[in-house]
Short mmCIF file of C-alpha atoms in Angstrom, two decimals:
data_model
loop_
_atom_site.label_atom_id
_atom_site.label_comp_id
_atom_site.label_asym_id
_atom_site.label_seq_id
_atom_site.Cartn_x
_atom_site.Cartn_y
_atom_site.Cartn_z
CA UNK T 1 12.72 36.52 -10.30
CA UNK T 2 15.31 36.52 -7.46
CA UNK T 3 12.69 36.61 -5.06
CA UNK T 4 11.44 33.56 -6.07
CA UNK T 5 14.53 31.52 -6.01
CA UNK T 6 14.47 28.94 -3.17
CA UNK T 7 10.89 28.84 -2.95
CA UNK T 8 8.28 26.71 -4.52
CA UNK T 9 6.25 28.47 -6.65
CA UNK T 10 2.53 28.23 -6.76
CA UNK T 11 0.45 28.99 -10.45
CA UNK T 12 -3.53 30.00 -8.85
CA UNK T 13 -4.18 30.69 -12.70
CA UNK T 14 -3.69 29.93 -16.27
CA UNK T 15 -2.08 32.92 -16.61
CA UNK T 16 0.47 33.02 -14.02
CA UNK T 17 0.81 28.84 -14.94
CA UNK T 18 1.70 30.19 -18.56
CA UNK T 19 4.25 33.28 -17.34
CA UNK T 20 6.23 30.93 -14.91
CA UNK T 21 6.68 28.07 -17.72
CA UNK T 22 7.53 30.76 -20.13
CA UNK T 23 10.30 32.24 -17.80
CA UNK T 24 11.31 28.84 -17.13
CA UNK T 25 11.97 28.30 -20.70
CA UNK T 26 13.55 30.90 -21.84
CA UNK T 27 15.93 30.57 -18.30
CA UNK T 28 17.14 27.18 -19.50
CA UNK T 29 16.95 25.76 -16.06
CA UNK T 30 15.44 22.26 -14.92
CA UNK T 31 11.69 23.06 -14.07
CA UNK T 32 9.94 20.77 -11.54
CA UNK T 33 6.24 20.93 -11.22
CA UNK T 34 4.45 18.91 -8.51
CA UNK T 35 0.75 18.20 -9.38
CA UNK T 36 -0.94 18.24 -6.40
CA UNK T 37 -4.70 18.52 -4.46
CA UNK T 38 -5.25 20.63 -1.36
CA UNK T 39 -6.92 17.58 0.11
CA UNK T 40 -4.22 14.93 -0.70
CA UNK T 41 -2.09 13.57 2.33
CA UNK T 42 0.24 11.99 0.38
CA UNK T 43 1.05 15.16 -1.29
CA UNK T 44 1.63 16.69 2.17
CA UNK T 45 3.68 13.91 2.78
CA UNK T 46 6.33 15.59 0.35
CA UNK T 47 5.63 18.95 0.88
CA UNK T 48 8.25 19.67 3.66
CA UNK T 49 10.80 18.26 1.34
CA UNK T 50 10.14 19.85 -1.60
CA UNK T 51 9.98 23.36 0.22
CA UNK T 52 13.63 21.84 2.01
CA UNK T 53 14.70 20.90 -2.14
CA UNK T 54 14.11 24.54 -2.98
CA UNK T 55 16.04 25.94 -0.74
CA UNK T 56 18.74 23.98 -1.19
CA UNK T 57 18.68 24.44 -5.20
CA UNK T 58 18.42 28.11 -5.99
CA UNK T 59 19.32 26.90 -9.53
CA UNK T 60 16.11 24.73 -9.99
CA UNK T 61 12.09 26.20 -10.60
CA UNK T 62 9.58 24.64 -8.50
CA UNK T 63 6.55 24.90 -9.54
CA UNK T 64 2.93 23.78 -7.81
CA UNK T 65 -0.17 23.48 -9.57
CA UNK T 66 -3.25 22.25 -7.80
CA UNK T 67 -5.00 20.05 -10.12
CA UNK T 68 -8.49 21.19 -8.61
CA UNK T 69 -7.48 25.07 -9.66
CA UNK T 70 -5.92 23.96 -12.95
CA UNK T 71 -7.90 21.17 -14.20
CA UNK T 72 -7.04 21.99 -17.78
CA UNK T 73 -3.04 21.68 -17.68
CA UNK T 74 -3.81 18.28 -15.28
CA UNK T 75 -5.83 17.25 -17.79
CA UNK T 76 -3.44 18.27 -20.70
CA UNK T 77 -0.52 16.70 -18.82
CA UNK T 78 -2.49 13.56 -18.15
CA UNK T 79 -2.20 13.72 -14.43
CA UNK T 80 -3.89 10.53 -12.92
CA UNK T 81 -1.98 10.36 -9.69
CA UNK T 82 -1.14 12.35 -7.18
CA UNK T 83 1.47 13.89 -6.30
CA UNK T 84 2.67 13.92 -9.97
CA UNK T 85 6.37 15.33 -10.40
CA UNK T 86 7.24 16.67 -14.00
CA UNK T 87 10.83 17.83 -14.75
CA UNK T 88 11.16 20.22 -17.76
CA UNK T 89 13.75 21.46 -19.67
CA UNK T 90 12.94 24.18 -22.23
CA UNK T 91 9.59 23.42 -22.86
CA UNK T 92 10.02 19.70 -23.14
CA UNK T 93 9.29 17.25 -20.32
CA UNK T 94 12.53 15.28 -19.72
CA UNK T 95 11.30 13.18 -16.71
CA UNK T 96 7.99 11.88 -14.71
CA UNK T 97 7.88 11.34 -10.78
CA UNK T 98 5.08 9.86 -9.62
CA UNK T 99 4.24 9.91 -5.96
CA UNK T 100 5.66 10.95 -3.25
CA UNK T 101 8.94 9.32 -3.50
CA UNK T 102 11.63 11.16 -1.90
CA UNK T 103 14.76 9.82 -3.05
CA UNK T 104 14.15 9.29 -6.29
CA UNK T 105 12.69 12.79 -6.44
CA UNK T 106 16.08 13.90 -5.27
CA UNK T 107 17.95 11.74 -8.13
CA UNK T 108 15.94 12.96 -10.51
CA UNK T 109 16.46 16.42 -10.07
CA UNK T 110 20.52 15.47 -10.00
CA UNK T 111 20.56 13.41 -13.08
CA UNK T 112 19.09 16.39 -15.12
CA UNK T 113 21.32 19.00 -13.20
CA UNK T 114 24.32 17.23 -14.04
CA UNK T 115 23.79 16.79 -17.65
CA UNK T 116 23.06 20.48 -17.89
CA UNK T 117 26.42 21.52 -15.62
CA UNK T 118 28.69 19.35 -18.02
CA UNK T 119 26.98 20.34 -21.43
CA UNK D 1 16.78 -21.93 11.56
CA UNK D 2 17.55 -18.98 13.10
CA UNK D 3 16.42 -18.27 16.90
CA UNK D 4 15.30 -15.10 15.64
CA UNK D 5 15.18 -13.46 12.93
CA UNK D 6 12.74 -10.72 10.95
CA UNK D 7 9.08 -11.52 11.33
CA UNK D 8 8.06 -11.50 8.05
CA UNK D 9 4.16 -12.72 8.34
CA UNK D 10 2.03 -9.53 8.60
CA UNK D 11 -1.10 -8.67 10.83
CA UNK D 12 -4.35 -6.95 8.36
CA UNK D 13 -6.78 -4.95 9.74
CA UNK D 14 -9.38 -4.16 7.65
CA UNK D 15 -11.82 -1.15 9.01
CA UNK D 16 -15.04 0.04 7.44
CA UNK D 17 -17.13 3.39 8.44
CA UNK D 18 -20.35 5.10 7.51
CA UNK D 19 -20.93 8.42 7.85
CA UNK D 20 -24.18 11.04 6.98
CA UNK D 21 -22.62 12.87 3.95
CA UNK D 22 -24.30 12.01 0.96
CA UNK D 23 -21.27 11.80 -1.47
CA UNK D 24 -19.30 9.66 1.03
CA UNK D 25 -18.19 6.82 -1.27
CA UNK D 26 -19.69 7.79 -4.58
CA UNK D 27 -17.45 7.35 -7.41
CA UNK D 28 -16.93 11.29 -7.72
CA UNK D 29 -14.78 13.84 -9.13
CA UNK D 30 -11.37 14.62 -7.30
CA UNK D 31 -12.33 16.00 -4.62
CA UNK D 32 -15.86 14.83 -3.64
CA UNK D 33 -16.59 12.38 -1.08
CA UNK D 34 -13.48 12.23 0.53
CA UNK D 35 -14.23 10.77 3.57
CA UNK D 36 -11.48 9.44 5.54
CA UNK D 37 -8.90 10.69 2.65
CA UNK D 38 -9.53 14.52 4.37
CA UNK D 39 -7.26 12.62 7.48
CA UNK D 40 -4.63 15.21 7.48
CA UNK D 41 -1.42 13.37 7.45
CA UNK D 42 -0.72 14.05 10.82
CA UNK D 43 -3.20 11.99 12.07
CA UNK D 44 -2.48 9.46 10.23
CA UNK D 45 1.40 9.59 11.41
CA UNK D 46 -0.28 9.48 15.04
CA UNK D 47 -1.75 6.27 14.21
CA UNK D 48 1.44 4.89 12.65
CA UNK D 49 3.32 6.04 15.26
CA UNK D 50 1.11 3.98 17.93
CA UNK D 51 1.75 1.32 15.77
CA UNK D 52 5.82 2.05 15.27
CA UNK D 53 5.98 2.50 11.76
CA UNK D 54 6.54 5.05 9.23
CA UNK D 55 5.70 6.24 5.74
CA UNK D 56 8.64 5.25 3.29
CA UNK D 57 6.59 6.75 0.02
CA UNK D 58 2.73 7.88 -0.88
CA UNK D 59 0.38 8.31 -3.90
CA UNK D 60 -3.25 8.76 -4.82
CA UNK D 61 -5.24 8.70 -7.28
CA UNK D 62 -8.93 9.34 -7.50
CA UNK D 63 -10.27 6.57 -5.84
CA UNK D 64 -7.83 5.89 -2.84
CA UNK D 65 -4.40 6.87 -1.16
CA UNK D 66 -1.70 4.35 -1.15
CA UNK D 67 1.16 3.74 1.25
CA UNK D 68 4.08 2.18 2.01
CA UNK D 69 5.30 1.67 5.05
CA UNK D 70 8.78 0.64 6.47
CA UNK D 71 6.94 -1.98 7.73
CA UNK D 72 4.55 -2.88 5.04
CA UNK D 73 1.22 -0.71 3.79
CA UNK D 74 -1.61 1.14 4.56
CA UNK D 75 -4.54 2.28 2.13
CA UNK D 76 -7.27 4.99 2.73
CA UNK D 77 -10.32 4.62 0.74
CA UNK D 78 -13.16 7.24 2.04
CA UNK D 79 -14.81 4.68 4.17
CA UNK D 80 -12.50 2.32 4.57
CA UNK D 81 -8.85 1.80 5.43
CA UNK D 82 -6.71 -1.25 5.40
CA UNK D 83 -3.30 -1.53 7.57
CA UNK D 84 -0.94 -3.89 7.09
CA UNK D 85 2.18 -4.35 9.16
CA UNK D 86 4.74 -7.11 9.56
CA UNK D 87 7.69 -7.69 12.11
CA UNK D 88 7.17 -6.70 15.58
CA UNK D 89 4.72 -3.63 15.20
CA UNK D 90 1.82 -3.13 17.63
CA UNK D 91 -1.14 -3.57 14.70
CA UNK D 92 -3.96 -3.36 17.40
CA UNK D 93 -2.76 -0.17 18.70
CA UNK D 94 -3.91 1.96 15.74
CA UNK D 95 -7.71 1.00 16.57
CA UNK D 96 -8.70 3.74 18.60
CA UNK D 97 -6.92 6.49 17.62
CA UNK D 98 -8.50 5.51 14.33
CA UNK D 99 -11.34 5.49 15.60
CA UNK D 100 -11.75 8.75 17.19
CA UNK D 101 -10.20 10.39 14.30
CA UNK D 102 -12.89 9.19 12.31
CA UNK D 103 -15.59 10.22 14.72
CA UNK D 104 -14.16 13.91 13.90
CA UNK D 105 -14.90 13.66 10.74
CA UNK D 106 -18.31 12.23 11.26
CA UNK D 107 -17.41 8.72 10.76
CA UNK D 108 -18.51 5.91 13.14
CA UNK D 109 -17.11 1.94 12.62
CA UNK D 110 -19.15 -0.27 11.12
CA UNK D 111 -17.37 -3.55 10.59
CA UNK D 112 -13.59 -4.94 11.56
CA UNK D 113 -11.95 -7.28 10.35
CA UNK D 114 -8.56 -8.86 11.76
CA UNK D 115 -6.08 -11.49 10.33
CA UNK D 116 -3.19 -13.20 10.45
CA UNK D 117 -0.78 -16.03 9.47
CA UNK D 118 1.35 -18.16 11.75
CA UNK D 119 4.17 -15.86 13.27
CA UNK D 120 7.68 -17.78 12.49
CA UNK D 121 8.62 -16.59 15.94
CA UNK D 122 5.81 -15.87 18.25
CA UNK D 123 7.95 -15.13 21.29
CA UNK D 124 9.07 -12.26 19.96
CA UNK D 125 5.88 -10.44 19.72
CA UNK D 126 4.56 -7.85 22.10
CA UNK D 127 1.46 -8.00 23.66
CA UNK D 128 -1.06 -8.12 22.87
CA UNK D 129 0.19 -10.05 19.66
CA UNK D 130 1.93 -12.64 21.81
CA UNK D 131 -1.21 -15.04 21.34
CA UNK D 132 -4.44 -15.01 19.57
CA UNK D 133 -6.43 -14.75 22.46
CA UNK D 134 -4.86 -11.51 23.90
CA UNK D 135 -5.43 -9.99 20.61
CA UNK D 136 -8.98 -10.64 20.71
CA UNK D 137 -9.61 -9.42 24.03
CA UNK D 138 -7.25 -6.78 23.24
CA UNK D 139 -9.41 -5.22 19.96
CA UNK D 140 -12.58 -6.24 21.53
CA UNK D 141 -11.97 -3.60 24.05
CA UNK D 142 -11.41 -1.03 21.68
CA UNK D 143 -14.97 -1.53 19.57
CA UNK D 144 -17.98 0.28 19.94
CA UNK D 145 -20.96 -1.83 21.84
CA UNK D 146 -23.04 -1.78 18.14
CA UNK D 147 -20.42 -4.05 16.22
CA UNK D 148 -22.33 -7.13 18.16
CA UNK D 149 -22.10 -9.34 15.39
CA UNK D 150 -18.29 -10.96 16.29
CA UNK D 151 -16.58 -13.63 15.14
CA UNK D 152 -12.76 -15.56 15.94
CA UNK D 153 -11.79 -18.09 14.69
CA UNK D 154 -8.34 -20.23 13.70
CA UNK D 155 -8.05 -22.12 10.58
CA UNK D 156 -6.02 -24.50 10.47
CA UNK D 157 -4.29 -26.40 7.70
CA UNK D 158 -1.72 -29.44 7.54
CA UNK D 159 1.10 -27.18 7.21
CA UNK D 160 2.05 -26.83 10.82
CA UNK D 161 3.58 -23.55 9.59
CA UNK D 162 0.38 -22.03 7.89
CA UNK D 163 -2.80 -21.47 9.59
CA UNK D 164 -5.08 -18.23 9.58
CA UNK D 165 -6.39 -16.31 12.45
CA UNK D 166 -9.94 -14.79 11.76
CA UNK D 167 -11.86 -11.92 14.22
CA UNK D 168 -14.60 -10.01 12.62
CA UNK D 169 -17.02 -8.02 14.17
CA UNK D 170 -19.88 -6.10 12.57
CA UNK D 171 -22.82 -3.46 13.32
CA UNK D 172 -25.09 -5.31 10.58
CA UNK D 173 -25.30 -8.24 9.89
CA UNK D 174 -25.65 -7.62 5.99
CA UNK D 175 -23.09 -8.53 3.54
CA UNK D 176 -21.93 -5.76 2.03
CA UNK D 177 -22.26 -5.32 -1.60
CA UNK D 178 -18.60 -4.88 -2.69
CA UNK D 179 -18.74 -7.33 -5.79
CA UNK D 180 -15.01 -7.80 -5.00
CA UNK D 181 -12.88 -10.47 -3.24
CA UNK D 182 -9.69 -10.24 -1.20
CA UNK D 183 -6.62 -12.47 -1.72
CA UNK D 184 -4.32 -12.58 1.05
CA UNK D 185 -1.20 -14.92 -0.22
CA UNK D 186 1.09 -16.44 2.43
CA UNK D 187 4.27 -17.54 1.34
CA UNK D 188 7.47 -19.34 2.97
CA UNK D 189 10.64 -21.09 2.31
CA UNK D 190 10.88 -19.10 -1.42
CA UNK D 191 13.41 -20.76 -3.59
CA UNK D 192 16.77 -19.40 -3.14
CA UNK D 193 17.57 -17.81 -6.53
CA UNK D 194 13.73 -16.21 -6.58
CA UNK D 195 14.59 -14.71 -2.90
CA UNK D 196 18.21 -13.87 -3.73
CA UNK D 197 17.02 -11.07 -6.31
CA UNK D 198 15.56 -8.79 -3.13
CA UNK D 199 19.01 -8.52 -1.93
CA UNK D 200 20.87 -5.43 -2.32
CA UNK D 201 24.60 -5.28 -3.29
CA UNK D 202 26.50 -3.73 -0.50
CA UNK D 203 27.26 0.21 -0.95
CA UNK D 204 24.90 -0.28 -4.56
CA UNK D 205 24.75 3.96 -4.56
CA UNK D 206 21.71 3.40 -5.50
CA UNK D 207 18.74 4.58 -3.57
CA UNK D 208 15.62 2.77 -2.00
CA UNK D 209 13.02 4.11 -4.65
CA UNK D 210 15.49 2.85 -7.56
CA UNK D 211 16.47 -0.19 -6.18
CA UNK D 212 13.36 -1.42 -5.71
CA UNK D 213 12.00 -0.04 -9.38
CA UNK D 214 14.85 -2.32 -10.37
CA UNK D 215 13.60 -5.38 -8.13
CA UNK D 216 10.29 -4.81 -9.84
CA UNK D 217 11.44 -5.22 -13.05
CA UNK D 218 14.04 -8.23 -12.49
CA UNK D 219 12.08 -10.43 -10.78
CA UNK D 220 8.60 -10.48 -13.31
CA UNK D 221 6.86 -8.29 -10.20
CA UNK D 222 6.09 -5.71 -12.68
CA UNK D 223 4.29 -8.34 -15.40
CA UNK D 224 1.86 -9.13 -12.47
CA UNK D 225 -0.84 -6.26 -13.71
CA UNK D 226 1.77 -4.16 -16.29
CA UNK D 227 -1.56 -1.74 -16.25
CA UNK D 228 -0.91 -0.94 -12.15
CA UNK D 229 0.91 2.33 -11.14
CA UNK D 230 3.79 0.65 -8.79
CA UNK D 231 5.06 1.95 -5.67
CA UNK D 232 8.52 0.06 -4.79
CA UNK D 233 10.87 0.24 -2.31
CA UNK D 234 14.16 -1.70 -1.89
CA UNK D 235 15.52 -1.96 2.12
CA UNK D 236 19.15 -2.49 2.78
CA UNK D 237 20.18 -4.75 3.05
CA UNK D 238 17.34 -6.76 1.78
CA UNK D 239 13.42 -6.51 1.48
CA UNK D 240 11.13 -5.42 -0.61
CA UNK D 241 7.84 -3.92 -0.50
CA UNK D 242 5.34 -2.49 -3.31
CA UNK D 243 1.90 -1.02 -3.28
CA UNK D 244 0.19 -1.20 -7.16
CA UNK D 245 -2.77 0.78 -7.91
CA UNK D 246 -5.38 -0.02 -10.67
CA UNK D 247 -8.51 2.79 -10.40
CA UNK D 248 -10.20 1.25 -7.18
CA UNK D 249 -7.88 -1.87 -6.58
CA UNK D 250 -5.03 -2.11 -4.86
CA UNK D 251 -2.59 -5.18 -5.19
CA UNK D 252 0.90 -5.15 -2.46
CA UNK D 253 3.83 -7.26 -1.86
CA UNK D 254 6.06 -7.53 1.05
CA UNK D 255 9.42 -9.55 0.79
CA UNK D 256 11.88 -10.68 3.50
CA UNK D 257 14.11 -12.76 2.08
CA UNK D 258 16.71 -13.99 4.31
CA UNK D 259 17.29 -17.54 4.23
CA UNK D 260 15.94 -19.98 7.03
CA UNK D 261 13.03 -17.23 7.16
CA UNK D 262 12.32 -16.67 4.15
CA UNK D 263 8.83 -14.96 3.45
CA UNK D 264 6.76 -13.38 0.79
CA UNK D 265 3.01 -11.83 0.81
CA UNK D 266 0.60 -11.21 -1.91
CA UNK D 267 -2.48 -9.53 -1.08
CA UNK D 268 -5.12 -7.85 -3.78
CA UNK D 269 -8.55 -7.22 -4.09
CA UNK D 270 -9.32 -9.38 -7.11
CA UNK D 271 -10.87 -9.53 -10.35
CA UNK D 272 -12.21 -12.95 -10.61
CA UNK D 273 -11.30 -13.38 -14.24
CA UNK D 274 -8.28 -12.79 -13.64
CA UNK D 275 -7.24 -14.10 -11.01
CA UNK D 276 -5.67 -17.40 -11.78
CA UNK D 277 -3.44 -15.68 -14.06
CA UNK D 278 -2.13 -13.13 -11.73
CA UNK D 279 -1.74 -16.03 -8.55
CA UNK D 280 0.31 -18.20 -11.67
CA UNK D 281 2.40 -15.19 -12.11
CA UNK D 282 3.02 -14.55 -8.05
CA UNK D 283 3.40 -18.38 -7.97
CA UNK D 284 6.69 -18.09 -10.55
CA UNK D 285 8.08 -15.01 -9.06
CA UNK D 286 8.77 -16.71 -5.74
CA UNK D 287 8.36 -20.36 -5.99
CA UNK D 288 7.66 -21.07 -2.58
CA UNK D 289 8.22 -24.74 -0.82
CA UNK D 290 4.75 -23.52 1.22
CA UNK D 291 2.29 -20.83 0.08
CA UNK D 292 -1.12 -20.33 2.12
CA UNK D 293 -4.05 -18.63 -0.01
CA UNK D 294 -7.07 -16.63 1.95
CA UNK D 295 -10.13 -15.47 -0.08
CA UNK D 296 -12.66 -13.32 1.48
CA UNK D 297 -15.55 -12.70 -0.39
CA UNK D 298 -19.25 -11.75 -0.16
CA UNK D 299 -20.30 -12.69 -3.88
CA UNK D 300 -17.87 -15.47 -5.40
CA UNK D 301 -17.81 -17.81 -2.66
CA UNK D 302 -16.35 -20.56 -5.62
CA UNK D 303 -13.67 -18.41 -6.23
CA UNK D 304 -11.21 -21.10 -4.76
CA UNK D 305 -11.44 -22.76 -6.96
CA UNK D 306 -10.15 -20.83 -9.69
CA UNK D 307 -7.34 -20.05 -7.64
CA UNK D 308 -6.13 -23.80 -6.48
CA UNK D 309 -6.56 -24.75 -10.60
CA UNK D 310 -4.01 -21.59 -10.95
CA UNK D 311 -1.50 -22.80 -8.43
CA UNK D 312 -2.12 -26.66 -9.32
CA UNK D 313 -0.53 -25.80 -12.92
CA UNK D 314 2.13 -23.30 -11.34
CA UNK D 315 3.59 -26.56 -9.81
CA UNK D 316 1.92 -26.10 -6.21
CA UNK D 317 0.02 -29.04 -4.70
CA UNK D 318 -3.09 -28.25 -2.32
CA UNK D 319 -2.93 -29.76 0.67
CA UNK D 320 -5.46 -28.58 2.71
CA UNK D 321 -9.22 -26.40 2.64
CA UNK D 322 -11.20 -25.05 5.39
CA UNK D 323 -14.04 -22.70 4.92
CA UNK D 324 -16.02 -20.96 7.53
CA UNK D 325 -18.44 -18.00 7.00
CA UNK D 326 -18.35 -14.49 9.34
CA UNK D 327 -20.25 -12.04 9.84
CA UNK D 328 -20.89 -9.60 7.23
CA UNK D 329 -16.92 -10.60 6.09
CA UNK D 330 -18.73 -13.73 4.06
CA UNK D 331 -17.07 -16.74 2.91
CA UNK D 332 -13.38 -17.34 3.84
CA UNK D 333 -11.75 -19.62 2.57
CA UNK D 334 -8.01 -20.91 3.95
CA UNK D 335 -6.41 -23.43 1.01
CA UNK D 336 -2.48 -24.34 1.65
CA UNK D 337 -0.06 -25.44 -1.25
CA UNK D 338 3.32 -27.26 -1.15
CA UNK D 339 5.90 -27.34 -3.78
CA UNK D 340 5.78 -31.15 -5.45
CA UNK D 341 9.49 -30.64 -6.20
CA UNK D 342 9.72 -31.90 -2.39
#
């Protein structure tokens, strides 16, 4: 939705988890989820950035699941650290971040941008 | 050698807490017994900023929160943290804010514990770091009257270069019952093609994080524990640092590499089984002329000698052993190595 380009979206439930990886799908864009905990500082180490990323790239879906909320898709996705970046591309996970790592969060999210702007 | 140059020995302080919840410590879920993890991160950028340094990357996983630093590391367990800074920084300072941020979170100290190498160029440390006796006094001042059990002490070795600088200071004088040991691994004059690999080719492109995942891999750092979750980072022009994470343990590495300085540091808290084969492995990645080994342990006080057999067959020749006990800290022992190619 328009209204949530920019922003970093975050899935309270299963449901609204499932809805935004659906509509991230079927959108064809790069999907970036950060795993996080409400009580981990490293995660709120990156949080400023990430909200600074999404504003910056309209074109990318951020995505936030708290593994404490979610503990089924962290446990499906095999989430052992935190924060845990995963970078989707219609329904297939094309890249892994973990921690908070700011530059290479950044390259990341270029490297699979690029390859979609030339294809 | 250089008049001056980067400091590359680091200063450790080790702080542990106690506190009245219940959960504090247990082996929980996510989530439970958090302890001094619930710091929120700006508090702990307070304390880093007293000490003038800064977070370069971060992780956790369920047991601790990992750091590293632009000048070294820093890891927060739920009653204990661990700081770890090299070049100029003001260690020392982060005591008391640490302290009192604790105390909000119903924490009180229960045991410190302080050390250090040899600095390569003392005169270029602030106070109170500019001797050994200023930063006694210095952290002395900043502990609660109940940690009476205290301890300093320098151990030296026949390496006029190596020696280790000791201050403990505890509320009990109980051991505690951590079954593990710490390894703190002093190393100078690293051979010249090992140190050459943690420099950066000018204007690479490349940044920090993938530099140093490609340091990692070139130089055998990553075979140390291939189980660990790594956290590297590549400075420009040179230097390396990397946290590894293992459920509870942590391992790190700190590299400055510049020749007529050149220094490397291996700290983890060990696994005695396997720790021969992980100081062989550190022993090949850097093959320094000079290479001091700490152990500080409660329960395998013979642990040295696991780990001078290790470096004996990695080429290394031990030169010297002291061993002193402290104060709920236990046994340390201070072994130094030389290269026999000399």
């Amino acid at each position: 939705m328009a209204a949530e380009e920019g922003q970093v979206v975050s899935c309270h439930t299963l449901e609204a988890w499932n809805e935004q990886l659906q509509k991230g799908n079927e959108s064809k864009k790069l999907v970036v989820v950060d795993f996080t905990a409400s009580w981990c500082a490293p995660c709120r180490f990156i949080t400023p950035f990430l909200v600074e990323l999404a504003k910056r790239l309209p074109d990318v879906t951020f995505l936030k699941v708290d593994v404490d909320e979610l503990k089924p898709v962290a446990q499906d996705w095999a989430v052992e650290a935190m924060p845990t970046f995963m970078f989707l591309k219609e329904g297939t996970i094309v890249d892994k971040v973990v921690g908070a790592r700011r530059e290479e969060l950044q390259q990341t999210i270029a490297k699979h941008t690029a390859s979609s702007a030339s294809a | 050698m250089a008049v001056s140059g980067f400091e590359g020995f680091e200063k450790r302080l080790e702080l542990h807490f106690f506190g009245d919840d219940p959960m504090l410590g247990l082996e929980m879920g996510i989530g439970m017994g958090l302890g001094l993890r619930q710091l929120d991160f700006d508090s702990l950028q307070q304390v880093l900023h007293a000490v003038q340094c800064t977070v370069v990357s971060a992780v956790g996983n369920h047991y601790f929160d990992s750091y590293v630093l632009s000048e070294s590391s820093l890891f927060v367990y739920p009653t204990k943290i661990i700081i770890k800074t090299c070049g100029t920084t003001q260690l020392l300072k982060s005591v008391r804010p640490m302290i009192q941020h604790a105390r909000l979170l119903g924490l009180s100290l229960s045991s410190v514990r302080y050390t250090r190498g040899n600095f390569i160029f003392p005169e270029s440390q602030p106070f109170p770091h500019n001797s050994f006796q200023n930063e006694v006094v210095f952290l002395e001042d900043c502990l609660p009257t109940n940690l009476r059990f205290r301890k300093a002490s320098v151990m030296t070795s026949k390496l006029p270069s190596h020696s280790w600088h000791v201050f403990t200071a505890a509320a009990e004088l109980d051991l505690s019952d951590e079954s593990v040991f710490t390894v703190e691994i002093c190393m100078t004059e690293l051979d010249a093609a090992s140190a050459g690999k943690f420099f950066r080719r000018p204007n690479d492109g490349k940044s920090g994080d993938s530099a140093g995942k490609e340091m990692t891999e070139i130089t055998g750092i990553g075979n140390i524990n291939p189980r660990a979750l790594i956290c590297d980072y590549a400075f420009d022009p040179c230097g390396y640092s990397m946290n590894g994470l293992v459920a509870d343990r942590y391992s790190t590495i700190h590299v400055t590499p510049e020749d007529g300085y050149s220094y490397a540091s291996f700290e983890t808290v060990g696994d005695k089984n396997d720790v021969a084969r992980v100081l062989k492995k550190v022993a090949q990645v850097f093959r320094p002329a000079k290479m001091s080994v700490s152990t500080t342990s409660c329960s395998s006080p013979e642990v040295w000698k696991r780990v001078a057999a290790a470096l004996e067959s990695a080429g290394l020749k031990c030169r010297s052993f002291a061993a002193d006990e402290f104060p709920a800290a236990g046994a340390v022992v201070y072994q130094t190595f030389a290269a026999r190619r000399n």
